[in-house]
Amino acid sequence: MNTLSSHVLDTTNGKPAAGIMLTLTLPDDTHFAGTTDKDGRFNQWGTIDFLAGEYCIRFHCKDYLISTHGQSFYPFIDIHFEMTKNGGHYHIPLLISPFGYSSYRGS
């Protein structure tokens, strides 16, 4: 069984990025949405059965970056990734600033 979580950190101020909307696209093109909590985390996907396939999380970061830093080069950031059968836990961290971002497969 696969599980999924995400964590968004603001590298400019060294704090979690709370209130960022996420949209998850499943392999069958179904969409689910959520918002990062006060710690910049989200893992409340409900009853989704995470099967093997290609997924995408869209981080809608423009509003957060403008309200926090006054500017944003990226209106959103898409992270595409592939889950395998029985791949375990997938953690998608995102490090953001007004003019850059980074991601990797976390643990």
PDB file of C-alpha atoms in Angstrom:
ATOM      1  CA  MET A   1       0.000   0.000   0.000  1.00  0.00           C
ATOM      2  CA  ASN A   2       1.265   3.475  -0.913  1.00  0.00           C
ATOM      3  CA  THR A   3       0.814   6.646   1.148  1.00  0.00           C
ATOM      4  CA  LEU A   4       1.542  10.287   0.332  1.00  0.00           C
ATOM      5  CA  SER A   5       2.506  13.392   2.280  1.00  0.00           C
ATOM      6  CA  SER A   6       3.971  16.794   1.468  1.00  0.00           C
ATOM      7  CA  HIS A   7       5.806  19.567   3.314  1.00  0.00           C
ATOM      8  CA  VAL A   8       6.400  23.112   2.030  1.00  0.00           C
ATOM      9  CA  LEU A   9       9.175  25.217   3.534  1.00  0.00           C
ATOM     10  CA  ASP A  10       9.876  28.881   2.806  1.00  0.00           C
ATOM     11  CA  THR A  11      13.662  29.066   2.436  1.00  0.00           C
ATOM     12  CA  THR A  12      13.711  32.865   2.493  1.00  0.00           C
ATOM     13  CA  ASN A  13      12.406  33.165   6.030  1.00  0.00           C
ATOM     14  CA  GLY A  14      13.299  29.641   7.209  1.00  0.00           C
ATOM     15  CA  LYS A  15       9.733  28.721   8.200  1.00  0.00           C
ATOM     16  CA  PRO A  16       6.957  26.367   7.095  1.00  0.00           C
ATOM     17  CA  ALA A  17       4.680  27.725   4.373  1.00  0.00           C
ATOM     18  CA  ALA A  18       1.154  27.554   5.776  1.00  0.00           C
ATOM     19  CA  GLY A  19      -1.990  28.032   3.705  1.00  0.00           C
ATOM     20  CA  ILE A  20      -0.685  26.902   0.320  1.00  0.00           C
ATOM     21  CA  MET A  21      -3.334  25.135  -1.762  1.00  0.00           C
ATOM     22  CA  LEU A  22      -2.345  21.813  -3.330  1.00  0.00           C
ATOM     23  CA  THR A  23      -4.022  20.005  -6.196  1.00  0.00           C
ATOM     24  CA  LEU A  24      -3.206  16.324  -6.666  1.00  0.00           C
ATOM     25  CA  THR A  25      -3.825  14.753 -10.070  1.00  0.00           C
ATOM     26  CA  LEU A  26      -4.126  10.953 -10.079  1.00  0.00           C
ATOM     27  CA  PRO A  27      -3.214   8.685 -13.013  1.00  0.00           C
ATOM     28  CA  ASP A  28      -6.901   8.543 -14.069  1.00  0.00           C
ATOM     29  CA  ASP A  29      -6.974  12.401 -14.172  1.00  0.00           C
ATOM     30  CA  THR A  30      -9.061  12.662 -10.988  1.00  0.00           C
ATOM     31  CA  HIS A  31      -8.204  15.760  -8.919  1.00  0.00           C
ATOM     32  CA  PHE A  32      -8.131  16.275  -5.153  1.00  0.00           C
ATOM     33  CA  ALA A  33      -7.330  19.503  -3.315  1.00  0.00           C
ATOM     34  CA  GLY A  34      -6.066  20.502   0.106  1.00  0.00           C
ATOM     35  CA  THR A  35      -4.184  23.240   1.938  1.00  0.00           C
ATOM     36  CA  THR A  36      -0.971  23.085   3.941  1.00  0.00           C
ATOM     37  CA  ASP A  37      -1.407  23.352   7.708  1.00  0.00           C
ATOM     38  CA  LYS A  38       0.440  25.713  10.105  1.00  0.00           C
ATOM     39  CA  ASP A  39       3.525  23.476   9.821  1.00  0.00           C
ATOM     40  CA  GLY A  40       3.442  23.585   5.998  1.00  0.00           C
ATOM     41  CA  ARG A  41       2.343  19.945   5.838  1.00  0.00           C
ATOM     42  CA  PHE A  42      -0.442  18.095   4.082  1.00  0.00           C
ATOM     43  CA  ASN A  43      -1.356  14.398   4.155  1.00  0.00           C
ATOM     44  CA  GLN A  44      -5.156  14.387   4.423  1.00  0.00           C
ATOM     45  CA  TRP A  45      -5.988  12.716   1.113  1.00  0.00           C
ATOM     46  CA  GLY A  46      -8.970  10.833   2.518  1.00  0.00           C
ATOM     47  CA  THR A  47      -9.682   7.406   1.116  1.00  0.00           C
ATOM     48  CA  ILE A  48      -7.558   7.627  -2.032  1.00  0.00           C
ATOM     49  CA  ASP A  49      -6.115   4.264  -3.034  1.00  0.00           C
ATOM     50  CA  PHE A  50      -2.643   5.215  -4.268  1.00  0.00           C
ATOM     51  CA  LEU A  51      -2.043   2.711  -7.051  1.00  0.00           C
ATOM     52  CA  ALA A  52       1.051   2.468  -9.222  1.00  0.00           C
ATOM     53  CA  GLY A  53       1.177   5.250 -11.805  1.00  0.00           C
ATOM     54  CA  GLU A  54       2.149   8.835 -12.554  1.00  0.00           C
ATOM     55  CA  TYR A  55       0.928  11.616 -10.255  1.00  0.00           C
ATOM     56  CA  CYS A  56       1.286  15.377 -10.082  1.00  0.00           C
ATOM     57  CA  ILE A  57       1.006  17.763  -7.141  1.00  0.00           C
ATOM     58  CA  ARG A  58       0.435  21.385  -8.107  1.00  0.00           C
ATOM     59  CA  PHE A  59       1.469  23.825  -5.405  1.00  0.00           C
ATOM     60  CA  HIS A  60      -0.477  27.084  -5.859  1.00  0.00           C
ATOM     61  CA  CYS A  61       2.206  29.307  -4.313  1.00  0.00           C
ATOM     62  CA  LYS A  62       1.635  32.748  -5.877  1.00  0.00           C
ATOM     63  CA  ASP A  63      -0.739  34.128  -3.214  1.00  0.00           C
ATOM     64  CA  TYR A  64       1.502  32.893  -0.391  1.00  0.00           C
ATOM     65  CA  LEU A  65       4.687  34.334  -1.906  1.00  0.00           C
ATOM     66  CA  ILE A  66       3.108  37.701  -2.708  1.00  0.00           C
ATOM     67  CA  SER A  67       1.575  38.037   0.758  1.00  0.00           C
ATOM     68  CA  THR A  68       4.801  36.951   2.478  1.00  0.00           C
ATOM     69  CA  HIS A  69       7.497  38.467   0.231  1.00  0.00           C
ATOM     70  CA  GLY A  70       5.673  40.948  -2.019  1.00  0.00           C
ATOM     71  CA  GLN A  71       6.514  39.091  -5.236  1.00  0.00           C
ATOM     72  CA  SER A  72       6.363  35.716  -6.930  1.00  0.00           C
ATOM     73  CA  PHE A  73       7.968  34.535 -10.153  1.00  0.00           C
ATOM     74  CA  TYR A  74       6.093  31.209 -10.044  1.00  0.00           C
ATOM     75  CA  PRO A  75       2.281  31.272  -9.913  1.00  0.00           C
ATOM     76  CA  PHE A  76       2.351  27.514  -9.287  1.00  0.00           C
ATOM     77  CA  ILE A  77       4.839  24.661  -9.176  1.00  0.00           C
ATOM     78  CA  ASP A  78       4.055  21.201 -10.555  1.00  0.00           C
ATOM     79  CA  ILE A  79       5.909  18.195  -9.178  1.00  0.00           C
ATOM     80  CA  HIS A  80       5.397  15.062 -11.285  1.00  0.00           C
ATOM     81  CA  PHE A  81       6.347  11.716  -9.768  1.00  0.00           C
ATOM     82  CA  GLU A  82       5.708   8.014 -10.225  1.00  0.00           C
ATOM     83  CA  MET A  83       4.471   5.595  -7.588  1.00  0.00           C
ATOM     84  CA  THR A  84       5.260   1.913  -7.961  1.00  0.00           C
ATOM     85  CA  LYS A  85       3.264  -1.051  -6.721  1.00  0.00           C
ATOM     86  CA  ASN A  86       3.932  -1.446  -2.990  1.00  0.00           C
ATOM     87  CA  GLY A  87       6.304   1.537  -3.115  1.00  0.00           C
ATOM     88  CA  GLY A  88       5.576   2.486   0.497  1.00  0.00           C
ATOM     89  CA  HIS A  89       5.432   6.044   1.716  1.00  0.00           C
ATOM     90  CA  TYR A  90       6.000   8.891  -0.742  1.00  0.00           C
ATOM     91  CA  HIS A  91       6.927  12.262   0.737  1.00  0.00           C
ATOM     92  CA  ILE A  92       7.124  15.262  -1.603  1.00  0.00           C
ATOM     93  CA  PRO A  93       8.886  18.206   0.061  1.00  0.00           C
ATOM     94  CA  LEU A  94       8.981  21.594  -1.644  1.00  0.00           C
ATOM     95  CA  LEU A  95      11.432  24.349  -0.747  1.00  0.00           C
ATOM     96  CA  ILE A  96      10.262  27.718  -2.085  1.00  0.00           C
ATOM     97  CA  SER A  97      11.329  31.334  -2.334  1.00  0.00           C
ATOM     98  CA  PRO A  98       9.997  34.135  -4.561  1.00  0.00           C
ATOM     99  CA  PHE A  99      12.471  33.260  -7.346  1.00  0.00           C
ATOM    100  CA  GLY A 100      13.352  29.603  -6.890  1.00  0.00           C
ATOM    101  CA  TYR A 101      12.264  26.183  -5.717  1.00  0.00           C
ATOM    102  CA  SER A 102      13.607  22.695  -5.111  1.00  0.00           C
ATOM    103  CA  SER A 103      12.110  19.277  -4.454  1.00  0.00           C
ATOM    104  CA  TYR A 104      13.242  15.701  -3.878  1.00  0.00           C
ATOM    105  CA  ARG A 105      11.819  12.391  -2.683  1.00  0.00           C
ATOM    106  CA  GLY A 106      11.762  12.691   1.079  1.00  0.00           C
ATOM    107  CA  SER A 107      11.286  10.054   3.698  1.00  0.00           C
TER     108      SER A 107
END
